[in-house]
């Protein structure tokens, strides 16, 4: 996502001008993201914990951009340490939480959950959405591409549900590993 990298570099530039103590942390998180994308994501599978760390770095950088205007809750359940998944599988859903969420509003909420029960991985996101995000004309092809990727990777061993409910966008994904 070049747009994300350029936004982050611009934020980093502003932090360095202010001589902010946050700048080194931003450099480190961006470095970890770039390392993951350039090296780990080239493999057919990665550890779910590595993917979650990547997502957490992404979230931390987005929190810098949105400052106090976003509340994020991430729940992890089950023994996720030995779980392997295709890399970058969940990121488009996480990106959409920020891309289509309310802009400039206080207390935008994002909930992300990973739960492993036996060989079934359950992934869930819920985020506030802006009024324009509910307009069908504004929907891109991101979720369609992810759905196609899921079909290619898991055939019929997954379920996917996306819905708008009470001004929130919800994704429920279950994968039989």
Short mmCIF file of N, CA and C in Angstrom, two decimals:
data_model
loop_
_atom_site.label_atom_id
_atom_site.label_comp_id
_atom_site.label_asym_id
_atom_site.label_seq_id
_atom_site.Cartn_x
_atom_site.Cartn_y
_atom_site.Cartn_z
N UNK A 1 0.84 -1.18 0.00
CA UNK A 1 0.00 0.00 0.00
C UNK A 1 0.88 1.25 0.00
N UNK A 2 1.27 1.71 -1.17
CA UNK A 2 2.13 2.91 -1.23
C UNK A 2 1.50 4.12 -0.54
N UNK A 3 0.17 4.27 -0.64
CA UNK A 3 -0.51 5.40 -0.03
C UNK A 3 -0.26 5.41 1.48
N UNK A 4 -0.36 4.26 2.11
CA UNK A 4 -0.12 4.13 3.54
C UNK A 4 1.33 4.52 3.87
N UNK A 5 2.28 4.01 3.08
CA UNK A 5 3.69 4.33 3.34
C UNK A 5 3.96 5.82 3.20
N UNK A 6 3.41 6.45 2.17
CA UNK A 6 3.63 7.89 1.99
C UNK A 6 2.99 8.69 3.13
N UNK A 7 1.78 8.31 3.55
CA UNK A 7 1.15 9.00 4.68
C UNK A 7 1.99 8.87 5.94
N UNK A 8 2.50 7.67 6.17
CA UNK A 8 3.31 7.44 7.36
C UNK A 8 4.61 8.22 7.30
N UNK A 9 5.24 8.27 6.14
CA UNK A 9 6.47 9.05 5.99
C UNK A 9 6.20 10.54 6.19
N UNK A 10 5.07 11.03 5.71
CA UNK A 10 4.72 12.43 5.93
C UNK A 10 4.49 12.71 7.42
N UNK A 11 3.81 11.77 8.10
CA UNK A 11 3.63 11.92 9.55
C UNK A 11 4.97 11.91 10.27
N UNK A 12 5.84 11.02 9.84
CA UNK A 12 7.17 10.93 10.44
C UNK A 12 7.95 12.22 10.22
N UNK A 13 7.86 12.77 9.03
CA UNK A 13 8.52 14.04 8.73
C UNK A 13 8.04 15.14 9.69
N UNK A 14 6.72 15.20 9.88
CA UNK A 14 6.17 16.21 10.79
C UNK A 14 6.67 15.99 12.22
N UNK A 15 6.76 14.74 12.63
CA UNK A 15 7.25 14.44 13.98
C UNK A 15 8.71 14.86 14.14
N UNK A 16 9.51 14.65 13.10
CA UNK A 16 10.93 15.04 13.20
C UNK A 16 11.07 16.56 13.25
N UNK A 17 10.23 17.28 12.52
CA UNK A 17 10.27 18.75 12.58
C UNK A 17 9.94 19.24 13.99
N UNK A 18 9.00 18.54 14.64
CA UNK A 18 8.62 18.89 16.01
C UNK A 18 9.60 18.32 17.03
N UNK A 19 10.55 17.53 16.57
CA UNK A 19 11.49 16.82 17.44
C UNK A 19 10.74 15.98 18.47
N UNK A 20 9.70 15.33 17.98
CA UNK A 20 8.85 14.50 18.82
C UNK A 20 9.59 13.24 19.26
N UNK A 21 9.31 12.84 20.49
CA UNK A 21 9.87 11.59 21.00
C UNK A 21 9.20 10.37 20.38
N UNK A 22 8.12 10.57 19.64
CA UNK A 22 7.43 9.47 18.96
C UNK A 22 8.14 9.05 17.68
N UNK A 23 8.97 9.90 17.11
CA UNK A 23 9.59 9.63 15.81
C UNK A 23 10.36 8.31 15.77
N UNK A 24 11.22 8.02 16.75
CA UNK A 24 11.94 6.74 16.69
C UNK A 24 11.01 5.52 16.68
N UNK A 25 9.94 5.59 17.46
CA UNK A 25 8.98 4.48 17.51
C UNK A 25 8.29 4.31 16.16
N UNK A 26 7.95 5.41 15.51
CA UNK A 26 7.32 5.35 14.19
C UNK A 26 8.28 4.72 13.18
N UNK A 27 9.54 5.11 13.23
CA UNK A 27 10.54 4.52 12.32
C UNK A 27 10.63 3.02 12.55
N UNK A 28 10.67 2.61 13.80
CA UNK A 28 10.77 1.18 14.11
C UNK A 28 9.55 0.41 13.63
N UNK A 29 8.35 0.93 13.85
CA UNK A 29 7.12 0.25 13.42
C UNK A 29 7.05 0.18 11.90
N UNK A 30 7.39 1.26 11.23
CA UNK A 30 7.38 1.26 9.77
C UNK A 30 8.41 0.27 9.24
N UNK A 31 9.55 0.20 9.88
CA UNK A 31 10.59 -0.75 9.48
C UNK A 31 10.10 -2.19 9.62
N UNK A 32 9.43 -2.49 10.73
CA UNK A 32 8.88 -3.84 10.94
C UNK A 32 7.83 -4.18 9.90
N UNK A 33 7.00 -3.21 9.54
CA UNK A 33 5.98 -3.43 8.50
C UNK A 33 6.65 -3.72 7.16
N UNK A 34 7.63 -2.91 6.83
CA UNK A 34 8.32 -3.11 5.55
C UNK A 34 9.03 -4.47 5.51
N UNK A 35 9.64 -4.86 6.62
CA UNK A 35 10.31 -6.16 6.69
C UNK A 35 9.30 -7.29 6.47
N UNK A 36 8.16 -7.18 7.11
CA UNK A 36 7.14 -8.22 6.98
C UNK A 36 6.65 -8.32 5.53
N UNK A 37 6.35 -7.18 4.93
CA UNK A 37 5.83 -7.15 3.56
C UNK A 37 6.87 -7.65 2.57
N UNK A 38 8.12 -7.25 2.74
CA UNK A 38 9.17 -7.61 1.78
C UNK A 38 9.65 -9.05 1.92
N UNK A 39 9.65 -9.59 3.14
CA UNK A 39 10.25 -10.91 3.34
C UNK A 39 9.23 -11.98 3.76
N UNK A 40 8.53 -11.75 4.85
CA UNK A 40 7.63 -12.77 5.37
C UNK A 40 6.43 -13.01 4.46
N UNK A 41 5.92 -11.96 3.85
CA UNK A 41 4.72 -12.09 3.02
C UNK A 41 4.98 -12.81 1.70
N UNK A 42 6.22 -13.08 1.38
CA UNK A 42 6.53 -13.80 0.14
C UNK A 42 6.35 -15.31 0.30
N UNK A 43 6.30 -15.77 1.53
CA UNK A 43 6.13 -17.19 1.80
C UNK A 43 4.65 -17.56 1.65
N UNK A 44 4.35 -18.81 1.32
CA UNK A 44 2.94 -19.20 1.18
C UNK A 44 2.17 -19.16 2.50
N UNK A 45 2.88 -19.37 3.62
CA UNK A 45 2.23 -19.32 4.94
C UNK A 45 3.13 -18.58 5.91
N UNK A 46 2.48 -18.01 6.92
CA UNK A 46 3.19 -17.32 7.99
C UNK A 46 2.50 -17.65 9.30
N UNK A 47 3.20 -17.43 10.38
CA UNK A 47 2.60 -17.63 11.69
C UNK A 47 1.53 -16.56 11.92
N UNK A 48 0.38 -16.97 12.45
CA UNK A 48 -0.68 -16.02 12.74
C UNK A 48 -0.19 -14.95 13.71
N UNK A 49 0.64 -15.33 14.67
CA UNK A 49 1.16 -14.35 15.62
C UNK A 49 1.98 -13.27 14.90
N UNK A 50 2.74 -13.65 13.87
CA UNK A 50 3.50 -12.67 13.08
C UNK A 50 2.55 -11.73 12.35
N UNK A 51 1.48 -12.29 11.82
CA UNK A 51 0.46 -11.47 11.13
C UNK A 51 -0.18 -10.49 12.10
N UNK A 52 -0.46 -10.95 13.31
CA UNK A 52 -1.09 -10.09 14.32
C UNK A 52 -0.13 -8.97 14.73
N UNK A 53 1.16 -9.28 14.87
CA UNK A 53 2.15 -8.24 15.20
C UNK A 53 2.22 -7.20 14.07
N UNK A 54 2.16 -7.68 12.84
CA UNK A 54 2.14 -6.78 11.69
C UNK A 54 0.92 -5.88 11.75
N UNK A 55 -0.23 -6.48 12.01
CA UNK A 55 -1.48 -5.71 12.12
C UNK A 55 -1.38 -4.70 13.26
N UNK A 56 -0.80 -5.10 14.39
CA UNK A 56 -0.67 -4.18 15.52
C UNK A 56 0.22 -2.99 15.16
N UNK A 57 1.31 -3.23 14.45
CA UNK A 57 2.15 -2.12 14.00
C UNK A 57 1.37 -1.19 13.07
N UNK A 58 0.60 -1.77 12.17
CA UNK A 58 -0.23 -0.98 11.26
C UNK A 58 -1.22 -0.12 12.07
N UNK A 59 -1.88 -0.74 13.05
CA UNK A 59 -2.85 -0.03 13.88
C UNK A 59 -2.17 1.11 14.65
N UNK A 60 -1.00 0.83 15.21
CA UNK A 60 -0.28 1.87 15.96
C UNK A 60 0.02 3.08 15.08
N UNK A 61 0.38 2.84 13.84
CA UNK A 61 0.66 3.97 12.94
C UNK A 61 -0.62 4.69 12.54
N UNK A 62 -1.71 3.96 12.38
CA UNK A 62 -2.99 4.62 12.09
C UNK A 62 -3.47 5.43 13.29
N UNK A 63 -3.23 4.93 14.50
CA UNK A 63 -3.61 5.67 15.70
C UNK A 63 -2.86 7.00 15.76
N UNK A 64 -1.63 7.01 15.29
CA UNK A 64 -0.87 8.25 15.23
C UNK A 64 -1.58 9.25 14.32
N UNK A 65 -2.08 8.76 13.19
CA UNK A 65 -2.76 9.62 12.23
C UNK A 65 -4.09 10.13 12.78
N UNK A 66 -4.85 9.26 13.44
CA UNK A 66 -6.17 9.63 13.94
C UNK A 66 -6.13 10.19 15.36
N UNK A 67 -4.98 10.08 16.01
CA UNK A 67 -4.75 10.55 17.37
C UNK A 67 -5.79 9.99 18.32
N UNK A 68 -6.46 10.83 19.07
CA UNK A 68 -7.41 10.34 20.08
C UNK A 68 -8.80 10.09 19.53
N UNK A 69 -8.96 10.15 18.21
CA UNK A 69 -10.29 10.02 17.61
C UNK A 69 -10.68 8.58 17.31
N UNK A 70 -9.88 7.62 17.74
CA UNK A 70 -10.22 6.22 17.48
C UNK A 70 -9.87 5.37 18.70
N UNK A 71 -10.80 4.50 19.04
CA UNK A 71 -10.61 3.53 20.12
C UNK A 71 -10.53 2.15 19.48
N UNK A 72 -9.48 1.41 19.81
CA UNK A 72 -9.27 0.11 19.19
C UNK A 72 -9.17 -0.95 20.27
N UNK A 73 -9.93 -2.02 20.07
CA UNK A 73 -9.90 -3.16 20.98
C UNK A 73 -9.54 -4.39 20.15
N UNK A 74 -8.48 -5.09 20.56
CA UNK A 74 -8.12 -6.33 19.88
C UNK A 74 -8.17 -7.47 20.89
N UNK A 75 -8.94 -8.50 20.56
CA UNK A 75 -9.08 -9.66 21.42
C UNK A 75 -8.45 -10.87 20.74
N UNK A 76 -7.66 -11.62 21.51
CA UNK A 76 -7.01 -12.83 21.03
C UNK A 76 -7.42 -13.97 21.95
N UNK A 77 -7.96 -15.05 21.36
CA UNK A 77 -8.42 -16.19 22.16
C UNK A 77 -7.92 -17.48 21.54
N UNK A 78 -7.53 -18.39 22.40
CA UNK A 78 -7.07 -19.69 21.94
C UNK A 78 -5.56 -19.73 21.80
N UNK A 79 -5.06 -20.90 21.44
CA UNK A 79 -3.62 -21.11 21.27
C UNK A 79 -3.23 -20.71 19.85
N UNK A 80 -2.92 -19.45 19.66
CA UNK A 80 -2.63 -18.91 18.32
C UNK A 80 -1.18 -19.11 17.90
N UNK A 81 -0.33 -19.55 18.83
CA UNK A 81 1.11 -19.63 18.57
C UNK A 81 1.50 -20.55 17.42
N UNK A 82 0.82 -21.67 17.27
CA UNK A 82 1.21 -22.64 16.24
C UNK A 82 0.35 -22.56 14.99
N UNK A 83 -0.50 -21.57 14.90
CA UNK A 83 -1.42 -21.44 13.76
C UNK A 83 -0.71 -20.76 12.59
N UNK A 84 -0.82 -21.36 11.40
CA UNK A 84 -0.25 -20.77 10.18
C UNK A 84 -1.38 -20.39 9.23
N UNK A 85 -1.16 -19.26 8.56
CA UNK A 85 -2.15 -18.74 7.61
C UNK A 85 -1.42 -18.14 6.41
N UNK A 86 -2.11 -17.92 5.32
CA UNK A 86 -1.50 -17.16 4.22
C UNK A 86 -1.25 -15.72 4.68
N UNK A 87 -0.12 -15.14 4.30
CA UNK A 87 0.19 -13.79 4.77
C UNK A 87 -0.75 -12.73 4.18
N UNK A 88 -0.89 -11.66 4.93
CA UNK A 88 -1.67 -10.47 4.52
C UNK A 88 -3.14 -10.79 4.25
N UNK A 89 -3.64 -11.85 4.86
CA UNK A 89 -5.02 -12.27 4.63
C UNK A 89 -6.02 -11.31 5.27
N UNK A 90 -5.71 -10.81 6.45
CA UNK A 90 -6.66 -10.02 7.22
C UNK A 90 -6.48 -8.51 7.06
N UNK A 91 -5.35 -8.09 6.53
CA UNK A 91 -5.06 -6.66 6.45
C UNK A 91 -6.11 -5.85 5.69
N UNK A 92 -6.63 -6.32 4.55
CA UNK A 92 -7.64 -5.49 3.87
C UNK A 92 -8.85 -5.16 4.74
N UNK A 93 -9.24 -6.08 5.61
CA UNK A 93 -10.36 -5.82 6.51
C UNK A 93 -9.98 -4.76 7.55
N UNK A 94 -8.75 -4.83 8.04
CA UNK A 94 -8.28 -3.85 9.02
C UNK A 94 -8.15 -2.48 8.37
N UNK A 95 -7.60 -2.44 7.16
CA UNK A 95 -7.48 -1.17 6.43
C UNK A 95 -8.85 -0.53 6.24
N UNK A 96 -9.86 -1.33 5.91
CA UNK A 96 -11.20 -0.80 5.69
C UNK A 96 -11.79 -0.19 6.95
N UNK A 97 -11.41 -0.70 8.12
CA UNK A 97 -11.89 -0.12 9.37
C UNK A 97 -11.51 1.36 9.47
N UNK A 98 -10.33 1.68 8.96
CA UNK A 98 -9.85 3.06 9.01
C UNK A 98 -10.28 3.85 7.78
N UNK A 99 -10.27 3.21 6.64
CA UNK A 99 -10.59 3.89 5.38
C UNK A 99 -12.05 4.33 5.32
N UNK A 100 -12.96 3.48 5.79
CA UNK A 100 -14.38 3.77 5.66
C UNK A 100 -15.03 4.21 6.97
N UNK A 101 -14.22 4.37 8.01
CA UNK A 101 -14.76 4.82 9.28
C UNK A 101 -15.03 6.31 9.26
N UNK A 102 -15.69 6.80 10.29
CA UNK A 102 -15.98 8.24 10.36
C UNK A 102 -14.69 9.05 10.37
N UNK A 103 -14.68 10.12 9.64
CA UNK A 103 -13.49 10.97 9.55
C UNK A 103 -13.66 12.16 10.49
N UNK A 104 -12.67 12.32 11.37
CA UNK A 104 -12.66 13.49 12.24
C UNK A 104 -13.68 13.46 13.36
N UNK A 105 -14.34 12.34 13.58
CA UNK A 105 -15.31 12.26 14.67
C UNK A 105 -14.65 11.66 15.90
N UNK A 106 -15.07 12.12 17.05
CA UNK A 106 -14.54 11.56 18.28
C UNK A 106 -15.09 10.16 18.50
N UNK A 107 -14.28 9.36 19.16
CA UNK A 107 -14.70 8.04 19.61
C UNK A 107 -15.15 7.10 18.51
N UNK A 108 -14.45 7.09 17.41
CA UNK A 108 -14.65 6.05 16.42
C UNK A 108 -14.13 4.76 17.03
N UNK A 109 -14.90 3.70 16.93
CA UNK A 109 -14.55 2.45 17.60
C UNK A 109 -14.25 1.35 16.59
N UNK A 110 -13.21 0.58 16.89
CA UNK A 110 -12.83 -0.56 16.07
C UNK A 110 -12.62 -1.75 17.01
N UNK A 111 -13.27 -2.86 16.71
CA UNK A 111 -13.08 -4.09 17.46
C UNK A 111 -12.54 -5.13 16.49
N UNK A 112 -11.47 -5.81 16.89
CA UNK A 112 -10.85 -6.86 16.08
C UNK A 112 -10.69 -8.08 16.98
N UNK A 113 -11.06 -9.24 16.45
CA UNK A 113 -10.96 -10.44 17.26
C UNK A 113 -10.43 -11.60 16.42
N UNK A 114 -9.50 -12.35 17.02
CA UNK A 114 -9.00 -13.61 16.47
C UNK A 114 -9.26 -14.67 17.53
N UNK A 115 -9.90 -15.76 17.12
CA UNK A 115 -10.17 -16.84 18.05
C UNK A 115 -9.92 -18.18 17.36
N UNK A 116 -9.13 -19.02 18.00
CA UNK A 116 -8.85 -20.35 17.46
C UNK A 116 -9.49 -21.38 18.37
N UNK A 117 -10.40 -22.18 17.78
CA UNK A 117 -11.04 -23.28 18.47
C UNK A 117 -10.74 -24.55 17.68
N UNK A 118 -9.85 -25.38 18.20
CA UNK A 118 -9.44 -26.57 17.45
C UNK A 118 -8.72 -26.14 16.19
N UNK A 119 -9.26 -26.55 15.05
CA UNK A 119 -8.65 -26.13 13.77
C UNK A 119 -9.51 -25.08 13.05
N UNK A 120 -10.36 -24.39 13.81
CA UNK A 120 -11.22 -23.36 13.23
C UNK A 120 -10.79 -21.98 13.73
N UNK A 121 -10.44 -21.13 12.80
CA UNK A 121 -10.05 -19.76 13.12
C UNK A 121 -11.22 -18.83 12.83
N UNK A 122 -11.60 -18.07 13.85
CA UNK A 122 -12.68 -17.09 13.72
C UNK A 122 -12.08 -15.70 13.78
N UNK A 123 -12.40 -14.89 12.78
CA UNK A 123 -11.92 -13.52 12.69
C UNK A 123 -13.14 -12.61 12.64
N UNK A 124 -13.09 -11.50 13.38
CA UNK A 124 -14.22 -10.59 13.48
C UNK A 124 -13.72 -9.16 13.53
N UNK A 125 -14.35 -8.28 12.78
CA UNK A 125 -14.11 -6.84 12.92
C UNK A 125 -15.45 -6.13 12.97
N UNK A 126 -15.44 -5.04 13.70
CA UNK A 126 -16.61 -4.17 13.77
C UNK A 126 -16.10 -2.75 13.91
N UNK A 127 -16.61 -1.87 13.07
CA UNK A 127 -16.20 -0.47 13.16
C UNK A 127 -17.34 0.45 12.78
N UNK A 128 -17.32 1.65 13.38
CA UNK A 128 -18.28 2.68 12.98
C UNK A 128 -18.03 2.99 11.51
N UNK A 129 -19.07 3.37 10.80
CA UNK A 129 -18.90 3.76 9.40
C UNK A 129 -19.45 5.16 9.18
N UNK A 130 -18.85 5.82 8.20
CA UNK A 130 -19.34 7.14 7.82
C UNK A 130 -20.60 6.96 6.98
N UNK A 131 -21.39 8.01 6.87
CA UNK A 131 -22.62 7.95 6.10
C UNK A 131 -22.36 7.58 4.65
N UNK A 132 -21.27 8.07 4.08
CA UNK A 132 -20.97 7.78 2.67
C UNK A 132 -20.59 6.32 2.46
N UNK A 133 -20.11 5.64 3.50
CA UNK A 133 -19.71 4.24 3.37
C UNK A 133 -20.91 3.32 3.20
N UNK A 134 -22.09 3.79 3.61
CA UNK A 134 -23.27 2.95 3.45
C UNK A 134 -23.83 3.03 2.04
N UNK A 135 -23.35 3.98 1.25
CA UNK A 135 -23.80 4.13 -0.14
C UNK A 135 -23.14 3.05 -1.00
N UNK A 136 -23.93 2.20 -1.60
CA UNK A 136 -23.41 1.08 -2.39
C UNK A 136 -22.49 1.53 -3.52
N UNK A 137 -22.68 2.72 -4.04
CA UNK A 137 -21.86 3.21 -5.15
C UNK A 137 -20.41 3.41 -4.73
N UNK A 138 -20.17 3.63 -3.44
CA UNK A 138 -18.83 3.90 -2.95
C UNK A 138 -18.04 2.64 -2.61
N UNK A 139 -18.66 1.48 -2.72
CA UNK A 139 -17.95 0.26 -2.34
C UNK A 139 -16.95 -0.11 -3.42
N UNK A 140 -15.73 -0.39 -2.99
CA UNK A 140 -14.66 -0.75 -3.92
C UNK A 140 -14.64 -2.24 -4.16
N UNK A 141 -13.50 -2.70 -4.64
CA UNK A 141 -13.37 -4.11 -4.97
C UNK A 141 -12.52 -4.87 -3.97
N UNK A 142 -12.08 -4.20 -2.91
CA UNK A 142 -11.19 -4.82 -1.93
C UNK A 142 -11.76 -6.10 -1.33
N UNK A 143 -12.98 -6.02 -0.78
CA UNK A 143 -13.57 -7.21 -0.17
C UNK A 143 -13.84 -8.30 -1.20
N UNK A 144 -14.20 -7.92 -2.40
CA UNK A 144 -14.41 -8.92 -3.46
C UNK A 144 -13.11 -9.64 -3.77
N UNK A 145 -12.01 -8.90 -3.81
CA UNK A 145 -10.71 -9.53 -4.06
C UNK A 145 -10.32 -10.47 -2.94
N UNK A 146 -10.56 -10.06 -1.69
CA UNK A 146 -10.24 -10.92 -0.56
C UNK A 146 -11.12 -12.17 -0.59
N UNK A 147 -12.38 -12.00 -0.91
CA UNK A 147 -13.28 -13.15 -1.01
C UNK A 147 -12.80 -14.13 -2.08
N UNK A 148 -12.37 -13.62 -3.20
CA UNK A 148 -11.85 -14.49 -4.26
C UNK A 148 -10.59 -15.20 -3.79
N UNK A 149 -9.73 -14.50 -3.09
CA UNK A 149 -8.52 -15.12 -2.55
C UNK A 149 -8.87 -16.23 -1.56
N UNK A 150 -9.86 -15.98 -0.70
CA UNK A 150 -10.31 -17.00 0.24
C UNK A 150 -10.82 -18.24 -0.50
N UNK A 151 -11.58 -18.03 -1.57
CA UNK A 151 -12.09 -19.16 -2.37
C UNK A 151 -10.95 -19.97 -2.96
N UNK A 152 -9.93 -19.30 -3.45
CA UNK A 152 -8.79 -19.99 -4.04
C UNK A 152 -7.97 -20.74 -2.98
N UNK A 153 -7.82 -20.16 -1.81
CA UNK A 153 -6.99 -20.75 -0.77
C UNK A 153 -7.70 -21.84 0.04
N UNK A 154 -8.99 -21.62 0.30
CA UNK A 154 -9.69 -22.50 1.24
C UNK A 154 -10.88 -23.23 0.63
N UNK A 155 -11.15 -23.03 -0.65
CA UNK A 155 -12.25 -23.70 -1.34
C UNK A 155 -13.55 -23.48 -0.56
N UNK A 156 -14.14 -24.52 -0.03
CA UNK A 156 -15.40 -24.39 0.71
C UNK A 156 -15.20 -24.52 2.22
N UNK A 157 -13.98 -24.31 2.68
CA UNK A 157 -13.66 -24.47 4.10
C UNK A 157 -13.64 -23.14 4.85
N UNK A 158 -14.49 -22.22 4.41
CA UNK A 158 -14.59 -20.94 5.10
C UNK A 158 -16.01 -20.40 4.95
N UNK A 159 -16.38 -19.53 5.88
CA UNK A 159 -17.63 -18.77 5.75
C UNK A 159 -17.27 -17.31 5.92
N UNK A 160 -17.97 -16.47 5.20
CA UNK A 160 -17.70 -15.03 5.20
C UNK A 160 -19.03 -14.30 5.25
N UNK A 161 -19.12 -13.35 6.15
CA UNK A 161 -20.33 -12.53 6.26
C UNK A 161 -19.90 -11.09 6.47
N UNK A 162 -20.45 -10.19 5.68
CA UNK A 162 -20.25 -8.76 5.92
C UNK A 162 -21.63 -8.12 5.97
N UNK A 163 -21.79 -7.22 6.92
CA UNK A 163 -23.10 -6.58 7.07
C UNK A 163 -22.94 -5.21 7.73
N UNK A 164 -23.95 -4.39 7.49
CA UNK A 164 -24.04 -3.09 8.15
C UNK A 164 -25.18 -3.20 9.15
N UNK A 165 -24.86 -2.84 10.40
CA UNK A 165 -25.84 -2.98 11.47
C UNK A 165 -25.62 -1.85 12.47
N UNK A 166 -26.64 -1.06 12.71
CA UNK A 166 -26.56 0.04 13.70
C UNK A 166 -25.35 0.95 13.47
N UNK A 167 -25.18 1.42 12.23
CA UNK A 167 -24.10 2.33 11.85
C UNK A 167 -22.71 1.73 12.08
N UNK A 168 -22.64 0.41 12.04
CA UNK A 168 -21.37 -0.30 12.17
C UNK A 168 -21.24 -1.28 11.01
N UNK A 169 -20.00 -1.45 10.56
CA UNK A 169 -19.71 -2.44 9.53
C UNK A 169 -19.07 -3.63 10.22
N UNK A 170 -19.58 -4.82 9.95
CA UNK A 170 -19.16 -6.03 10.63
C UNK A 170 -18.67 -7.05 9.61
N UNK A 171 -17.55 -7.66 9.89
CA UNK A 171 -17.02 -8.77 9.11
C UNK A 171 -16.90 -9.97 10.04
N UNK A 172 -17.43 -11.11 9.61
CA UNK A 172 -17.27 -12.37 10.34
C UNK A 172 -16.70 -13.37 9.35
N UNK A 173 -15.53 -13.88 9.68
CA UNK A 173 -14.86 -14.84 8.80
C UNK A 173 -14.46 -16.04 9.65
N UNK A 174 -14.83 -17.22 9.19
CA UNK A 174 -14.46 -18.47 9.85
C UNK A 174 -13.75 -19.33 8.84
N UNK A 175 -12.57 -19.83 9.23
CA UNK A 175 -11.75 -20.63 8.33
C UNK A 175 -11.41 -21.95 9.00
N UNK A 176 -11.69 -23.04 8.29
CA UNK A 176 -11.25 -24.35 8.76
C UNK A 176 -9.84 -24.57 8.25
N UNK A 177 -8.89 -24.64 9.17
CA UNK A 177 -7.48 -24.75 8.79
C UNK A 177 -7.07 -26.20 8.56
#
